[in-house]
Amino acid sequence: MRIHHLNCGCMCPVGGRLWDGVSRGLTAHLVCHCQLIETDRNGLVLVDTGIGARDVEDPYERLSPLFVHVNRIQLEHRYTALEHVKSLGFSPRDVRHIVLTHLDFDHAGGLEDFPDATVHVLRAELEEAEVRQGFIHRRRYRPEQWDGVRDWRFYDPTGERWFGFGSVRDLDGLPPEILMIPLPGHTMGHAGIAIDTPEGWLLNAGDAYFHRHEMDEDPSCTPGLAAYQKLMEENRPLRLHNQERLRDLANDPRADVRIFCSHDPVELEALQRLSTGWRPLRSEPMSGMQTY
C-alpha cells in the first residue's frame, strides 16, 4: 500500500497557541487529517473526507454557521479530498471505499464528492446522526453531507482483540491490513482506523483526542482544545477511558503502533515527512489481532 496523509480542511480559530500550542499569531492552524490509501486490488481507500467541495460552495446550507465562525473554517477547494485526489492524478471514481471514524461535519463533508464509493461506518454512529437530538447534535451532524450516499456498510461492535482493544474487525471488501476499532466517547459510534504497514501499525484515532501531548505519559492539552473536547463529547467517562487506553498503547515500547489524531497539525506534518513510496501488502491477515 501507499498511504498519503492529507489535510482536508483548515481551521483557524482565534487564540493562536492556546489552541494548537505552536502558532505565534492571533489565529491557530488546525487540520482535518485524512488518509488516501492506494491498494493493489481494492482501488483507493479514503479514511475520513474532511470538508467537502459542496461545503465550500454553499457553507451556510450544509454547515452550521456556529462552527463555520467559531472554528473559522477556511472555505477553499484546495483543502478538499476531491482536489487532493485529482492532484495525485486520480479520478474521483477511483475512490472505491471510504472508511469513517465518525460522521461529524468535518469528517464526512466530502462523502458526496465520491458517489461511487462504499462508505463504512459503525451502525451506532449513523443511528445517532439521524436522530440529531439536542443543540450540538443538530449542528455537528449535517445530513445534507451524506443523503446522496448509495452504498453503506454498517458494523456492530463485534470482532477480535487487538493490542487490548476489543471488538476490532476488518471491513467488507477491504484488505485485512485495514481494521476498525470502536472508540466511543466523542460520539457513541466513534471508531479508530488501524493500518498495518511493513514499518508497523498506524492508528488514526480520529477525535478520541485532539492534541499530541495528550498521548504523553504526563498528558496535557491546550485550553482551547480541552474546552472544545468537552463541548463535543457524548460520554465523558468513555472518552477519557479510551484516551487512557490509547495513551498506554502509545507509550508501550513492545507495541509497534504509531497513533495520531485528526486535528493536530504537528502530527500531520511529521507523517507527511515520513511518507514514502509503494508499500506491498502483507500476506498474513490481521497479524496484530491478538490478546496483548
mmCIF file of C-alpha atoms in Angstrom:
data_model
loop_
_atom_site.group_PDB
_atom_site.id
_atom_site.type_symbol
_atom_site.label_atom_id
_atom_site.label_comp_id
_atom_site.label_asym_id
_atom_site.label_seq_id
_atom_site.Cartn_x
_atom_site.Cartn_y
_atom_site.Cartn_z
ATOM 1 C CA MET A 1 0.000 0.000 0.000
ATOM 2 C CA ARG A 2 0.946 3.599 -0.437
ATOM 3 C CA ILE A 3 -0.503 5.978 2.151
ATOM 4 C CA HIS A 4 -0.962 9.687 1.525
ATOM 5 C CA HIS A 5 -1.541 11.899 4.558
ATOM 6 C CA LEU A 6 -3.823 14.764 3.539
ATOM 7 C CA ASN A 7 -5.095 17.960 5.109
ATOM 8 C CA CYS A 8 -8.746 18.010 4.054
ATOM 9 C CA GLY A 9 -9.814 21.064 6.000
ATOM 10 C CA CYS A 10 -8.048 24.022 7.576
ATOM 11 C CA MET A 11 -9.492 25.724 10.659
ATOM 12 C CA CYS A 12 -8.060 28.930 12.142
ATOM 13 C CA PRO A 13 -9.834 29.780 15.404
ATOM 14 C CA VAL A 14 -8.837 32.943 17.229
ATOM 15 C CA GLY A 15 -6.482 32.164 20.094
ATOM 16 C CA GLY A 16 -3.290 31.022 18.404
ATOM 17 C CA ARG A 17 -1.190 28.723 20.554
ATOM 18 C CA LEU A 18 -3.994 28.480 23.131
ATOM 19 C CA TRP A 19 -5.470 26.099 20.566
ATOM 20 C CA ASP A 20 -2.659 24.436 18.642
ATOM 21 C CA GLY A 21 0.262 25.046 21.011
ATOM 22 C CA VAL A 22 2.588 26.330 18.279
ATOM 23 C CA SER A 23 1.152 29.358 16.439
ATOM 24 C CA ARG A 24 2.759 32.710 17.160
ATOM 25 C CA GLY A 25 -0.018 34.941 15.863
ATOM 26 C CA LEU A 26 -3.614 35.532 16.914
ATOM 27 C CA THR A 27 -5.008 32.574 14.968
ATOM 28 C CA ALA A 28 -4.410 28.869 15.335
ATOM 29 C CA HIS A 29 -3.950 26.393 12.498
ATOM 30 C CA LEU A 30 -5.794 23.098 12.893
ATOM 31 C CA VAL A 31 -6.172 20.423 10.236
ATOM 32 C CA CYS A 32 -8.519 17.650 9.129
ATOM 33 C CA HIS A 33 -6.061 14.769 8.783
ATOM 34 C CA CYS A 34 -7.300 12.136 6.322
ATOM 35 C CA GLN A 35 -5.521 9.250 4.609
ATOM 36 C CA LEU A 36 -5.724 8.175 0.996
ATOM 37 C CA ILE A 37 -4.600 4.563 0.659
ATOM 38 C CA GLU A 38 -3.584 3.073 -2.675
ATOM 39 C CA THR A 39 -4.185 -0.667 -2.694
ATOM 40 C CA ASP A 40 -3.244 -3.158 -5.377
ATOM 41 C CA ARG A 41 -6.693 -4.789 -5.718
ATOM 42 C CA ASN A 42 -9.236 -2.583 -3.953
ATOM 43 C CA GLY A 43 -8.694 0.771 -5.614
ATOM 44 C CA LEU A 44 -8.325 3.870 -3.482
ATOM 45 C CA VAL A 45 -9.486 3.869 0.135
ATOM 46 C CA LEU A 46 -10.157 7.202 1.830
ATOM 47 C CA VAL A 47 -10.158 7.382 5.631
ATOM 48 C CA ASP A 48 -12.459 10.311 6.503
ATOM 49 C CA THR A 49 -13.200 13.035 3.960
ATOM 50 C CA GLY A 50 -12.831 16.360 5.769
ATOM 51 C CA ILE A 51 -14.694 19.381 4.418
ATOM 52 C CA GLY A 52 -16.302 18.684 1.039
ATOM 53 C CA ALA A 53 -16.465 20.629 -2.207
ATOM 54 C CA ARG A 54 -20.172 21.335 -1.729
ATOM 55 C CA ASP A 55 -19.475 22.632 1.778
ATOM 56 C CA VAL A 56 -17.049 25.138 0.277
ATOM 57 C CA GLU A 57 -19.561 26.244 -2.349
ATOM 58 C CA ASP A 58 -22.604 26.513 -0.062
ATOM 59 C CA PRO A 59 -21.371 26.565 3.546
ATOM 60 C CA TYR A 60 -24.416 28.044 5.245
ATOM 61 C CA GLU A 61 -26.731 25.441 3.799
ATOM 62 C CA ARG A 62 -24.508 22.443 4.514
ATOM 63 C CA LEU A 63 -22.639 23.515 7.662
ATOM 64 C CA SER A 64 -23.680 25.075 10.945
ATOM 65 C CA PRO A 65 -22.888 28.811 10.976
ATOM 66 C CA LEU A 66 -21.824 28.343 14.606
ATOM 67 C CA PHE A 67 -18.956 26.019 13.672
ATOM 68 C CA VAL A 68 -18.099 27.931 10.492
ATOM 69 C CA HIS A 69 -17.428 31.035 12.585
ATOM 70 C CA VAL A 70 -16.096 29.579 15.850
ATOM 71 C CA ASN A 71 -13.673 27.274 14.009
ATOM 72 C CA ARG A 72 -13.046 29.835 11.256
ATOM 73 C CA ILE A 73 -13.157 27.133 8.598
ATOM 74 C CA GLN A 74 -11.113 28.101 5.551
ATOM 75 C CA LEU A 75 -13.566 27.509 2.719
ATOM 76 C CA GLU A 76 -11.115 26.756 -0.097
ATOM 77 C CA HIS A 77 -11.318 23.963 -2.645
ATOM 78 C CA ARG A 78 -7.603 23.219 -2.339
ATOM 79 C CA TYR A 79 -8.220 21.649 1.064
ATOM 80 C CA THR A 80 -10.884 19.200 -0.086
ATOM 81 C CA ALA A 81 -10.214 15.483 -0.516
ATOM 82 C CA LEU A 82 -11.588 15.814 -4.046
ATOM 83 C CA GLU A 83 -8.833 18.260 -5.022
ATOM 84 C CA HIS A 84 -6.163 16.168 -3.323
ATOM 85 C CA VAL A 85 -7.282 13.063 -5.225
ATOM 86 C CA LYS A 86 -7.178 14.945 -8.534
ATOM 87 C CA SER A 87 -3.792 16.493 -7.777
ATOM 88 C CA LEU A 88 -2.378 12.991 -7.261
ATOM 89 C CA GLY A 89 -3.517 12.044 -10.761
ATOM 90 C CA PHE A 90 -6.628 10.044 -9.842
ATOM 91 C CA SER A 91 -10.288 10.319 -10.712
ATOM 92 C CA PRO A 92 -12.990 10.581 -8.016
ATOM 93 C CA ARG A 93 -14.265 7.245 -9.380
ATOM 94 C CA ASP A 94 -11.004 5.612 -8.309
ATOM 95 C CA VAL A 95 -12.074 6.087 -4.672
ATOM 96 C CA ARG A 96 -13.908 2.812 -4.151
ATOM 97 C CA HIS A 97 -14.140 2.824 -0.351
ATOM 98 C CA ILE A 98 -14.480 5.477 2.354
ATOM 99 C CA VAL A 99 -13.911 4.458 5.975
ATOM 100 C CA LEU A 100 -15.216 6.900 8.586
ATOM 101 C CA THR A 101 -14.077 7.484 12.133
ATOM 102 C CA HIS A 102 -17.438 9.231 12.656
ATOM 103 C CA LEU A 103 -19.960 11.474 10.919
ATOM 104 C CA ASP A 104 -19.129 14.926 12.306
ATOM 105 C CA PHE A 105 -19.328 17.668 9.683
ATOM 106 C CA ASP A 106 -15.533 18.000 9.426
ATOM 107 C CA HIS A 107 -15.065 14.275 8.787
ATOM 108 C CA ALA A 108 -17.962 13.460 6.445
ATOM 109 C CA GLY A 109 -18.257 16.606 4.319
ATOM 110 C CA GLY A 110 -16.732 15.048 1.214
ATOM 111 C CA LEU A 111 -18.823 11.864 1.060
ATOM 112 C CA GLU A 112 -20.879 13.015 -1.912
ATOM 113 C CA ASP A 113 -17.744 14.034 -3.825
ATOM 114 C CA PHE A 114 -17.137 10.300 -4.356
ATOM 115 C CA PRO A 115 -20.542 8.911 -5.409
ATOM 116 C CA ASP A 116 -19.209 5.501 -6.467
ATOM 117 C CA ALA A 117 -17.592 4.729 -3.096
ATOM 118 C CA THR A 118 -18.826 2.266 -0.499
ATOM 119 C CA VAL A 119 -18.989 4.022 2.879
ATOM 120 C CA HIS A 120 -18.022 2.048 6.013
ATOM 121 C CA VAL A 121 -19.134 3.233 9.469
ATOM 122 C CA LEU A 122 -20.253 1.849 12.812
ATOM 123 C CA ARG A 123 -24.030 1.390 12.824
ATOM 124 C CA ALA A 124 -24.392 3.300 16.106
ATOM 125 C CA GLU A 125 -22.890 6.403 14.510
ATOM 126 C CA LEU A 126 -25.471 6.714 11.738
ATOM 127 C CA GLU A 127 -28.280 5.975 14.195
ATOM 128 C CA GLU A 128 -27.122 8.853 16.417
ATOM 129 C CA ALA A 129 -26.627 11.140 13.429
ATOM 130 C CA GLU A 130 -30.117 10.521 12.077
ATOM 131 C CA VAL A 131 -31.799 11.348 15.404
ATOM 132 C CA ARG A 132 -29.906 14.657 15.896
ATOM 133 C CA GLN A 133 -31.263 15.374 19.354
ATOM 134 C CA GLY A 134 -30.020 18.468 21.152
ATOM 135 C CA PHE A 135 -28.192 21.683 20.322
ATOM 136 C CA ILE A 136 -24.798 20.152 19.471
ATOM 137 C CA HIS A 137 -26.206 17.133 17.616
ATOM 138 C CA ARG A 138 -28.172 19.330 15.222
ATOM 139 C CA ARG A 139 -25.040 21.271 14.390
ATOM 140 C CA ARG A 140 -22.370 18.554 14.346
ATOM 141 C CA TYR A 141 -24.370 16.152 12.162
ATOM 142 C CA ARG A 142 -25.356 17.508 8.737
ATOM 143 C CA PRO A 143 -27.495 15.009 6.770
ATOM 144 C CA GLU A 144 -27.015 17.139 3.669
ATOM 145 C CA GLN A 145 -23.473 15.764 3.556
ATOM 146 C CA TRP A 146 -24.486 12.121 3.187
ATOM 147 C CA ASP A 147 -28.068 11.964 1.883
ATOM 148 C CA GLY A 148 -26.701 11.095 -1.562
ATOM 149 C CA VAL A 149 -24.659 8.083 -0.393
ATOM 150 C CA ARG A 150 -25.937 4.987 -2.201
ATOM 151 C CA ASP A 151 -23.785 2.207 -0.741
ATOM 152 C CA TRP A 152 -23.349 1.914 3.031
ATOM 153 C CA ARG A 153 -21.698 -0.829 5.050
ATOM 154 C CA PHE A 154 -22.678 -0.819 8.729
ATOM 155 C CA TYR A 155 -20.822 -2.592 11.518
ATOM 156 C CA ASP A 156 -21.727 -3.597 15.043
ATOM 157 C CA PRO A 157 -19.085 -3.642 17.814
ATOM 158 C CA THR A 158 -18.081 -7.281 17.436
ATOM 159 C CA GLY A 159 -14.767 -8.798 16.467
ATOM 160 C CA GLU A 160 -11.352 -9.815 17.737
ATOM 161 C CA ARG A 161 -8.927 -8.332 20.249
ATOM 162 C CA TRP A 162 -6.122 -6.048 19.078
ATOM 163 C CA PHE A 163 -3.480 -4.724 21.491
ATOM 164 C CA GLY A 164 -6.001 -4.854 24.335
ATOM 165 C CA PHE A 165 -8.895 -3.303 22.404
ATOM 166 C CA GLY A 166 -11.943 -5.497 21.842
ATOM 167 C CA SER A 167 -14.464 -5.809 19.011
ATOM 168 C CA VAL A 168 -11.870 -4.990 16.350
ATOM 169 C CA ARG A 169 -12.650 -6.184 12.842
ATOM 170 C CA ASP A 170 -11.683 -5.992 9.213
ATOM 171 C CA LEU A 171 -14.056 -4.453 6.673
ATOM 172 C CA ASP A 172 -16.080 -5.847 3.790
ATOM 173 C CA GLY A 173 -14.193 -5.706 0.503
ATOM 174 C CA LEU A 174 -11.053 -4.179 2.012
ATOM 175 C CA PRO A 175 -7.597 -5.647 2.659
ATOM 176 C CA PRO A 176 -7.160 -7.301 6.063
ATOM 177 C CA GLU A 177 -4.498 -4.710 6.856
ATOM 178 C CA ILE A 178 -7.247 -2.104 7.470
ATOM 179 C CA LEU A 179 -9.132 -2.507 10.766
ATOM 180 C CA MET A 180 -11.935 -0.638 12.552
ATOM 181 C CA ILE A 181 -11.608 -0.166 16.327
ATOM 182 C CA PRO A 182 -14.605 1.117 18.325
ATOM 183 C CA LEU A 183 -13.553 4.151 20.419
ATOM 184 C CA PRO A 184 -16.807 5.646 21.735
ATOM 185 C CA GLY A 185 -16.941 8.780 23.825
ATOM 186 C CA HIS A 186 -16.513 11.714 21.464
ATOM 187 C CA THR A 187 -19.541 10.230 19.715
ATOM 188 C CA MET A 188 -21.174 6.919 20.549
ATOM 189 C CA GLY A 189 -20.294 5.449 17.146
ATOM 190 C CA HIS A 190 -16.769 6.830 17.011
ATOM 191 C CA ALA A 191 -14.013 4.498 15.757
ATOM 192 C CA GLY A 192 -10.296 4.425 15.162
ATOM 193 C CA ILE A 193 -8.851 3.061 11.917
ATOM 194 C CA ALA A 194 -5.672 0.977 12.067
ATOM 195 C CA ILE A 195 -3.476 0.262 9.045
ATOM 196 C CA ASP A 196 -0.823 -2.467 9.089
ATOM 197 C CA THR A 197 2.335 -1.448 7.221
ATOM 198 C CA PRO A 198 5.805 -3.023 6.959
ATOM 199 C CA GLU A 199 7.039 -0.269 9.276
ATOM 200 C CA GLY A 200 4.411 -1.058 11.926
ATOM 201 C CA TRP A 201 0.827 -0.108 12.674
ATOM 202 C CA LEU A 202 -0.637 3.336 12.024
ATOM 203 C CA LEU A 203 -3.680 4.125 14.151
ATOM 204 C CA ASN A 204 -5.910 7.035 13.181
ATOM 205 C CA ALA A 205 -7.617 7.794 16.494
ATOM 206 C CA GLY A 206 -9.955 10.352 14.927
ATOM 207 C CA ASP A 207 -11.295 12.668 17.615
ATOM 208 C CA ALA A 208 -10.561 10.346 20.552
ATOM 209 C CA TYR A 209 -8.032 13.051 21.418
ATOM 210 C CA PHE A 210 -7.154 16.414 19.843
ATOM 211 C CA HIS A 211 -3.610 17.343 20.860
ATOM 212 C CA ARG A 212 -0.399 15.340 20.555
ATOM 213 C CA HIS A 213 0.636 15.857 24.188
ATOM 214 C CA GLU A 214 -2.484 14.036 25.347
ATOM 215 C CA MET A 215 -0.592 10.870 24.397
ATOM 216 C CA ASP A 216 2.385 11.713 26.655
ATOM 217 C CA GLU A 217 2.929 9.733 29.848
ATOM 218 C CA ASP A 218 2.271 13.019 31.667
ATOM 219 C CA PRO A 219 -0.580 14.239 29.425
ATOM 220 C CA SER A 220 -1.510 17.841 28.730
ATOM 221 C CA CYS A 221 -3.770 19.697 26.322
ATOM 222 C CA THR A 222 -4.147 23.305 25.244
ATOM 223 C CA PRO A 223 -7.039 25.243 26.851
ATOM 224 C CA GLY A 224 -8.860 25.734 23.564
ATOM 225 C CA LEU A 225 -8.819 22.072 22.553
ATOM 226 C CA ALA A 226 -9.620 20.889 26.086
ATOM 227 C CA ALA A 227 -12.735 23.084 26.122
ATOM 228 C CA TYR A 228 -13.735 22.011 22.605
ATOM 229 C CA GLN A 229 -13.474 18.326 23.502
ATOM 230 C CA LYS A 230 -15.757 18.844 26.486
ATOM 231 C CA LEU A 231 -18.247 20.721 24.314
ATOM 232 C CA MET A 232 -18.380 17.912 21.748
ATOM 233 C CA GLU A 233 -18.175 14.808 23.961
ATOM 234 C CA GLU A 234 -21.129 12.426 24.106
ATOM 235 C CA ASN A 235 -19.894 10.383 27.061
ATOM 236 C CA ARG A 236 -17.092 11.843 29.157
ATOM 237 C CA PRO A 237 -16.136 8.701 31.133
ATOM 238 C CA LEU A 238 -15.926 6.646 27.932
ATOM 239 C CA ARG A 239 -13.933 9.330 26.140
ATOM 240 C CA LEU A 240 -11.400 9.628 28.943
ATOM 241 C CA HIS A 241 -11.204 5.850 29.338
ATOM 242 C CA ASN A 242 -10.389 5.367 25.666
ATOM 243 C CA GLN A 243 -7.880 8.212 25.780
ATOM 244 C CA GLU A 244 -6.126 6.432 28.637
ATOM 245 C CA ARG A 245 -6.090 3.153 26.715
ATOM 246 C CA LEU A 246 -4.627 4.902 23.667
ATOM 247 C CA ARG A 247 -2.025 6.603 25.859
ATOM 248 C CA ASP A 248 -0.983 3.283 27.344
ATOM 249 C CA LEU A 249 -0.584 1.850 23.857
ATOM 250 C CA ALA A 250 1.345 4.891 22.598
ATOM 251 C CA ASN A 251 3.843 4.519 25.457
ATOM 252 C CA ASP A 252 4.224 0.746 25.287
ATOM 253 C CA PRO A 253 7.689 0.004 23.804
ATOM 254 C CA ARG A 254 6.573 -3.524 22.893
ATOM 255 C CA ALA A 255 3.785 -2.291 20.630
ATOM 256 C CA ASP A 256 4.852 -1.103 17.197
ATOM 257 C CA VAL A 257 1.926 1.318 16.844
ATOM 258 C CA ARG A 258 2.070 4.981 15.825
ATOM 259 C CA ILE A 259 -1.051 6.850 16.946
ATOM 260 C CA PHE A 260 -2.283 10.165 15.568
ATOM 261 C CA CYS A 261 -5.477 12.187 15.756
ATOM 262 C CA SER A 262 -7.477 14.168 13.212
ATOM 263 C CA HIS A 263 -6.696 17.780 14.040
ATOM 264 C CA ASP A 264 -3.105 18.135 15.241
ATOM 265 C CA PRO A 265 -1.005 19.916 12.568
ATOM 266 C CA VAL A 266 2.329 18.764 14.045
ATOM 267 C CA GLU A 267 1.329 15.091 13.829
ATOM 268 C CA LEU A 268 0.169 15.577 10.228
ATOM 269 C CA GLU A 269 3.397 17.281 9.172
ATOM 270 C CA ALA A 270 5.514 14.566 10.777
ATOM 271 C CA LEU A 271 3.656 11.782 8.961
ATOM 272 C CA GLN A 272 3.784 13.647 5.658
ATOM 273 C CA ARG A 273 7.577 13.836 6.009
ATOM 274 C CA LEU A 274 7.807 10.128 6.742
ATOM 275 C CA SER A 275 5.533 9.027 3.895
ATOM 276 C CA THR A 276 7.444 7.013 1.315
ATOM 277 C CA GLY A 277 6.642 5.150 -1.889
ATOM 278 C CA TRP A 278 4.883 1.903 -2.577
ATOM 279 C CA ARG A 279 4.436 -0.445 0.359
ATOM 280 C CA PRO A 280 3.498 -4.028 -0.534
ATOM 281 C CA LEU A 281 0.555 -5.564 1.249
ATOM 282 C CA ARG A 282 1.443 -8.182 3.811
ATOM 283 C CA SER A 283 0.222 -11.657 3.026
ATOM 284 C CA GLU A 284 -0.548 -12.665 6.592
ATOM 285 C CA PRO A 285 -4.063 -11.453 7.561
ATOM 286 C CA MET A 286 -4.608 -9.335 10.673
ATOM 287 C CA SER A 287 -1.239 -10.123 12.214
ATOM 288 C CA GLY A 288 -1.935 -7.853 15.177
ATOM 289 C CA MET A 289 -5.302 -9.403 16.017
ATOM 290 C CA GLN A 290 -4.420 -10.993 19.305
ATOM 291 C CA THR A 291 -4.676 -10.535 23.026
ATOM 292 C CA TYR A 292 -1.852 -8.219 24.044
#
